[in-house]
GROMACS .gro file of C-alpha atoms in nm:
model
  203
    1UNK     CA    1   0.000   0.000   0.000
    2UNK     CA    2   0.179   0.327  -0.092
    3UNK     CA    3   0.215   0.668   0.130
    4UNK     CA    4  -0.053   0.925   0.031
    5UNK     CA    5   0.118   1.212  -0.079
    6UNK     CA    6  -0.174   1.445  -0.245
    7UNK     CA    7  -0.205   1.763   0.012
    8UNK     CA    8  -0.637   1.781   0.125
    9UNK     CA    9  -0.743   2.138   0.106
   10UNK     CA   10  -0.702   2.156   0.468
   11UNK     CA   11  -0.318   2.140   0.423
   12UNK     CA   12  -0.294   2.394   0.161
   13UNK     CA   13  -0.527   2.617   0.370
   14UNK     CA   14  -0.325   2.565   0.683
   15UNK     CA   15   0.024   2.603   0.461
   16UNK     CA   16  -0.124   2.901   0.351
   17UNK     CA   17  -0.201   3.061   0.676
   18UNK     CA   18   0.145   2.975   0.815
   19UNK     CA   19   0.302   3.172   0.529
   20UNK     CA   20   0.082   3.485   0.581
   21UNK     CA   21   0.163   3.495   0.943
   22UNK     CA   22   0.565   3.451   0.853
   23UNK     CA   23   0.524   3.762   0.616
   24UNK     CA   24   0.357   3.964   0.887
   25UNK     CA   25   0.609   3.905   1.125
   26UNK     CA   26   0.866   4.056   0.887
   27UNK     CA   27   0.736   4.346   0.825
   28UNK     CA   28   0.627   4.516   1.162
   29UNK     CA   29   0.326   4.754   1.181
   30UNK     CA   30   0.441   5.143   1.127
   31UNK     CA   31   0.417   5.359   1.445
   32UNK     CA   32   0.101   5.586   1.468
   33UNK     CA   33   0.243   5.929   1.429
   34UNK     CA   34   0.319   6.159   1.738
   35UNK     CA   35   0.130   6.478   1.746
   36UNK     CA   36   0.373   6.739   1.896
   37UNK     CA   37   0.181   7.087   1.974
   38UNK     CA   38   0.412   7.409   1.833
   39UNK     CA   39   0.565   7.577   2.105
   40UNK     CA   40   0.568   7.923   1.963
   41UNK     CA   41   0.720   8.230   2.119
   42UNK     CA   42   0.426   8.379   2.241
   43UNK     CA   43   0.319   8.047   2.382
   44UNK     CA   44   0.659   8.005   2.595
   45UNK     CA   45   0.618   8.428   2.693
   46UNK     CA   46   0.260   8.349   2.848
   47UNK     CA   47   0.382   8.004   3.012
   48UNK     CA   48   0.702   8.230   3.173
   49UNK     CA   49   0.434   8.500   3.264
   50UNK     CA   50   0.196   8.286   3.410
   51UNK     CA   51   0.497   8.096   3.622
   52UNK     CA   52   0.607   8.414   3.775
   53UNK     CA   53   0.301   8.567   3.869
   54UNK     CA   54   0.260   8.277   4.058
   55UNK     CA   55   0.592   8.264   4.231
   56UNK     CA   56   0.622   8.687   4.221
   57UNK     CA   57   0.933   8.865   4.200
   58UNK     CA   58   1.075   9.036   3.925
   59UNK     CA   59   1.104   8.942   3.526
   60UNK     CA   60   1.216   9.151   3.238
   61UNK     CA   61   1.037   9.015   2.937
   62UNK     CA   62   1.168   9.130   2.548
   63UNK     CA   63   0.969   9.272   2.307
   64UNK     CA   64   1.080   9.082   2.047
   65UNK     CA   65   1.279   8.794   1.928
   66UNK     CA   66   1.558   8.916   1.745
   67UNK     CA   67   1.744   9.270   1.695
   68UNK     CA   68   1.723   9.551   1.955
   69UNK     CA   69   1.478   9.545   2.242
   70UNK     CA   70   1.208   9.823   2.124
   71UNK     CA   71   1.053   9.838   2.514
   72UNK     CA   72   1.091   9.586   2.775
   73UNK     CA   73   0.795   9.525   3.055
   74UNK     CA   74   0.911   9.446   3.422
   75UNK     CA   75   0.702   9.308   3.695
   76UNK     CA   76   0.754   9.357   4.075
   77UNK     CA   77   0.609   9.214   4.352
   78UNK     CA   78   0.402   9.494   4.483
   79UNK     CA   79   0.181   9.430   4.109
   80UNK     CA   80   0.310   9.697   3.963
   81UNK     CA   81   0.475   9.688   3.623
   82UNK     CA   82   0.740   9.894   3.418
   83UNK     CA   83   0.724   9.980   3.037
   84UNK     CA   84   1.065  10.068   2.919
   85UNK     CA   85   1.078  10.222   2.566
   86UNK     CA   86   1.433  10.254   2.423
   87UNK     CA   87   1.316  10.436   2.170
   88UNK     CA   88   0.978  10.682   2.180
   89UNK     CA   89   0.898  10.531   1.791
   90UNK     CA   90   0.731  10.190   1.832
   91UNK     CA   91   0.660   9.958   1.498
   92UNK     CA   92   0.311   9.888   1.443
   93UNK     CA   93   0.408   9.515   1.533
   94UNK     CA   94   0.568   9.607   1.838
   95UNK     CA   95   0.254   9.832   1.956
   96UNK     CA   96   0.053   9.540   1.887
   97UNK     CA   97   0.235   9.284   2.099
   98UNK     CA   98   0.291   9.537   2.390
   99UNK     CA   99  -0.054   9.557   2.363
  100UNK     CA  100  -0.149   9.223   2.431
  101UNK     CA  101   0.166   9.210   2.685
  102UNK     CA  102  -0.034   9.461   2.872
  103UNK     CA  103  -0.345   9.335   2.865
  104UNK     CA  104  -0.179   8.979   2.996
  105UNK     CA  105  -0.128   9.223   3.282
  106UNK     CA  106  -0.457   9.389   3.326
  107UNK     CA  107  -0.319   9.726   3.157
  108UNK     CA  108  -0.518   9.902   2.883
  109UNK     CA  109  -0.299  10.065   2.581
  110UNK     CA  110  -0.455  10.277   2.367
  111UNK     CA  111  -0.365  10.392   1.988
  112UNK     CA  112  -0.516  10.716   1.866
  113UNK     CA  113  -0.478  10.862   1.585
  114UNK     CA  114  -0.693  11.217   1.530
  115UNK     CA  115  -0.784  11.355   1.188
  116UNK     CA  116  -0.516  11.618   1.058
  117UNK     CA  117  -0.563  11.896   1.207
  118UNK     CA  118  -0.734  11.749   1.529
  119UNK     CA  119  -0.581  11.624   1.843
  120UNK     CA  120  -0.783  11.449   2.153
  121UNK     CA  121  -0.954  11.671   2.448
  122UNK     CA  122  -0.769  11.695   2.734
  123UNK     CA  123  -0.784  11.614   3.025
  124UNK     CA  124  -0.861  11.274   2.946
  125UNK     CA  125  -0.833  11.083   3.301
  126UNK     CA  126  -0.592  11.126   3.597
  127UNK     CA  127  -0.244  11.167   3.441
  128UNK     CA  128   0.092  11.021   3.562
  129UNK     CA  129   0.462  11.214   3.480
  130UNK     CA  130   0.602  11.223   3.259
  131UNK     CA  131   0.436  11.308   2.971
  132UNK     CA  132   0.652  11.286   2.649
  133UNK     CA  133   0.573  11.475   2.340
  134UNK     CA  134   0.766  11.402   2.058
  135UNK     CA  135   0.831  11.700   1.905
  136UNK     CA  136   1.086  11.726   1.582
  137UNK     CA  137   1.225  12.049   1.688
  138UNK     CA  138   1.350  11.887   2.014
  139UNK     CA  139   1.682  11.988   2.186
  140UNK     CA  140   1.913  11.625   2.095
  141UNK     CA  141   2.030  11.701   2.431
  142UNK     CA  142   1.681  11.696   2.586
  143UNK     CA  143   1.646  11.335   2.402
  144UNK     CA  144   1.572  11.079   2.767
  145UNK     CA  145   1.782  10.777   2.728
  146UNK     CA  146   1.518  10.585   2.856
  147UNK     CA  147   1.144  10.637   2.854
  148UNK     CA  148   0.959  10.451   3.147
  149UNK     CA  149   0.576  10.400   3.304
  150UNK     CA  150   0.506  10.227   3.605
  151UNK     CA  151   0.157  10.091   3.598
  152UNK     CA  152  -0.063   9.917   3.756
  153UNK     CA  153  -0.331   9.692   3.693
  154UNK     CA  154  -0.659   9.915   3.534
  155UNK     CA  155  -0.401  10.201   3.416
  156UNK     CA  156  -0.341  10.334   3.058
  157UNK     CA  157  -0.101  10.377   2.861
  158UNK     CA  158  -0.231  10.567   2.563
  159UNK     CA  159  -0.001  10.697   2.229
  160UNK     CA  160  -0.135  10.977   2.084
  161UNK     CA  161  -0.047  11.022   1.699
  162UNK     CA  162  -0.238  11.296   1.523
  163UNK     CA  163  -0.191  11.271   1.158
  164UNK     CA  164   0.060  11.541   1.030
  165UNK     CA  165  -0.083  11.895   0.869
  166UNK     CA  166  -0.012  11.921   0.492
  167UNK     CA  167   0.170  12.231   0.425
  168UNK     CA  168   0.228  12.363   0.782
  169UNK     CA  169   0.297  12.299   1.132
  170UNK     CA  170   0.136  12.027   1.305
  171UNK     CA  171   0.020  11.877   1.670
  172UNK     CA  172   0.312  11.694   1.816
  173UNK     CA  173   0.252  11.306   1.875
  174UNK     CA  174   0.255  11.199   2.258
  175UNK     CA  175   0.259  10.946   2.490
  176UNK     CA  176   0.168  10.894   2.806
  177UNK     CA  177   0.054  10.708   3.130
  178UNK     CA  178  -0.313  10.720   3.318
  179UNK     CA  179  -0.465  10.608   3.600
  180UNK     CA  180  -0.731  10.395   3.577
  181UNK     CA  181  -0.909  10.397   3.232
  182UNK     CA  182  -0.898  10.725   2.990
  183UNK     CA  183  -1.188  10.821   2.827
  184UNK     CA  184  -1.174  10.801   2.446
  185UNK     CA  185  -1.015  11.054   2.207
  186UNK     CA  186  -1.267  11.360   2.158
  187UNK     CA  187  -1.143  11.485   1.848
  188UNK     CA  188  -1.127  11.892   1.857
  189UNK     CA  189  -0.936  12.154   1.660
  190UNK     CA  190  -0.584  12.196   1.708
  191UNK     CA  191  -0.493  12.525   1.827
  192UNK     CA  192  -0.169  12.591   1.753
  193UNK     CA  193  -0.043  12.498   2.130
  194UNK     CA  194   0.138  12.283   2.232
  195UNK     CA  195  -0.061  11.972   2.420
  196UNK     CA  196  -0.066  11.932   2.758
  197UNK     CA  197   0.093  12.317   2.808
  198UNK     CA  198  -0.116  12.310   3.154
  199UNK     CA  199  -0.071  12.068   3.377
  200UNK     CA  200  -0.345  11.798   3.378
  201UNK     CA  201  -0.256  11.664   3.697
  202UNK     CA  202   0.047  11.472   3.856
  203UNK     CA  203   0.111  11.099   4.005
   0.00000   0.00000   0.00000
């Protein structure tokens, strides 16, 4: 009687199923991918922020990420906080993240810009000194080094930037600190003067 040597479908099945799994085996599944969130720089300035308020103390936080510091803003422990401008002339990018560095803070910053030929009514809240008008016909000598406003949380810091007269001379563009809120700009004539020529109040 001689061996039986024909495979049943059972055998090829199985032979099958053995080579399938010997393939898989071989070739390992691919990793699911790791989703990494972006740590941007404004991300890792409102983590630092948020870790110091709640240690306090004192932190000196750029303005930006590469050339010259434009301003710095510096915390204490009491709640107040310093602006430092190194230069009076802020980008429109650097007003707009000093804005929101502010308002991280609790400070309001406010941007006006009056007609040509109008500037905003004054008073418009409870000033603090200085006040800093940029004038082009300034003394160089008279030029601060350093331009700083220690707020605290409600205050204002407001840039004023009429737009210039064509033709003739115009209202100097200003800046300076309130307490508390300051109303909005109440655009009236310019007179000719020079803004601010009476005293509006002191700290």
């Amino acid at each position: 009687m001689s061996a039986r040597t024909t495979k049943t479908f059972e055998d090829r099945l199985l032979n099958e199923l053995q080579r399938e799994i010997a393939l898989r085996a071989e070739d390992p599944p691919e990793p699911e991918p790791v989703i990494r969130r972006t740590i941007t720089t404004r991300r890792a300035l409102v983590a630092l922020a948020a870790c110091v308020a709640a240690v306090g103390g004192v932190v000196a936080l750029p303005a930006s990420t590469g050339g010259a510091q434009a301003y710095a803003v510096e915390r204490h422990e009491d709640g107040s906080v310093t602006v430092s401008l190194e230069e009076i002339w802020l980008s429109e990018g650097d007003k707009e993240e000093l804005t929101e560095r502010l308002r991280a803070e609790g400070i309001n910053m406010s941007v006006d810009r009056p007609r040509s030929g109008y500037v905003c009514a004054q008073p418009r809240g409870e000033m603090y000194w200085p006040i800093w008008i940029m004038a082009s016909s300034s003394d160089p000598s008279s030029v601060a080094s350093k331009y700083e406003f220690t707020l605290r949380s409600g205050d204002s810091l407001v840039f004023e930037e009429p737009e210039p007269v064509k033709g003739r001379t115009g209202p100097d563009p200003s800046i300076y600190a309130a307490k508390g809120a300051v109303q909005p700009c109440d655009e009236v004539p310019w007179d000719g003067k020079r803004p601010f020529d009476e005293s509006p109040g002191s700290k």
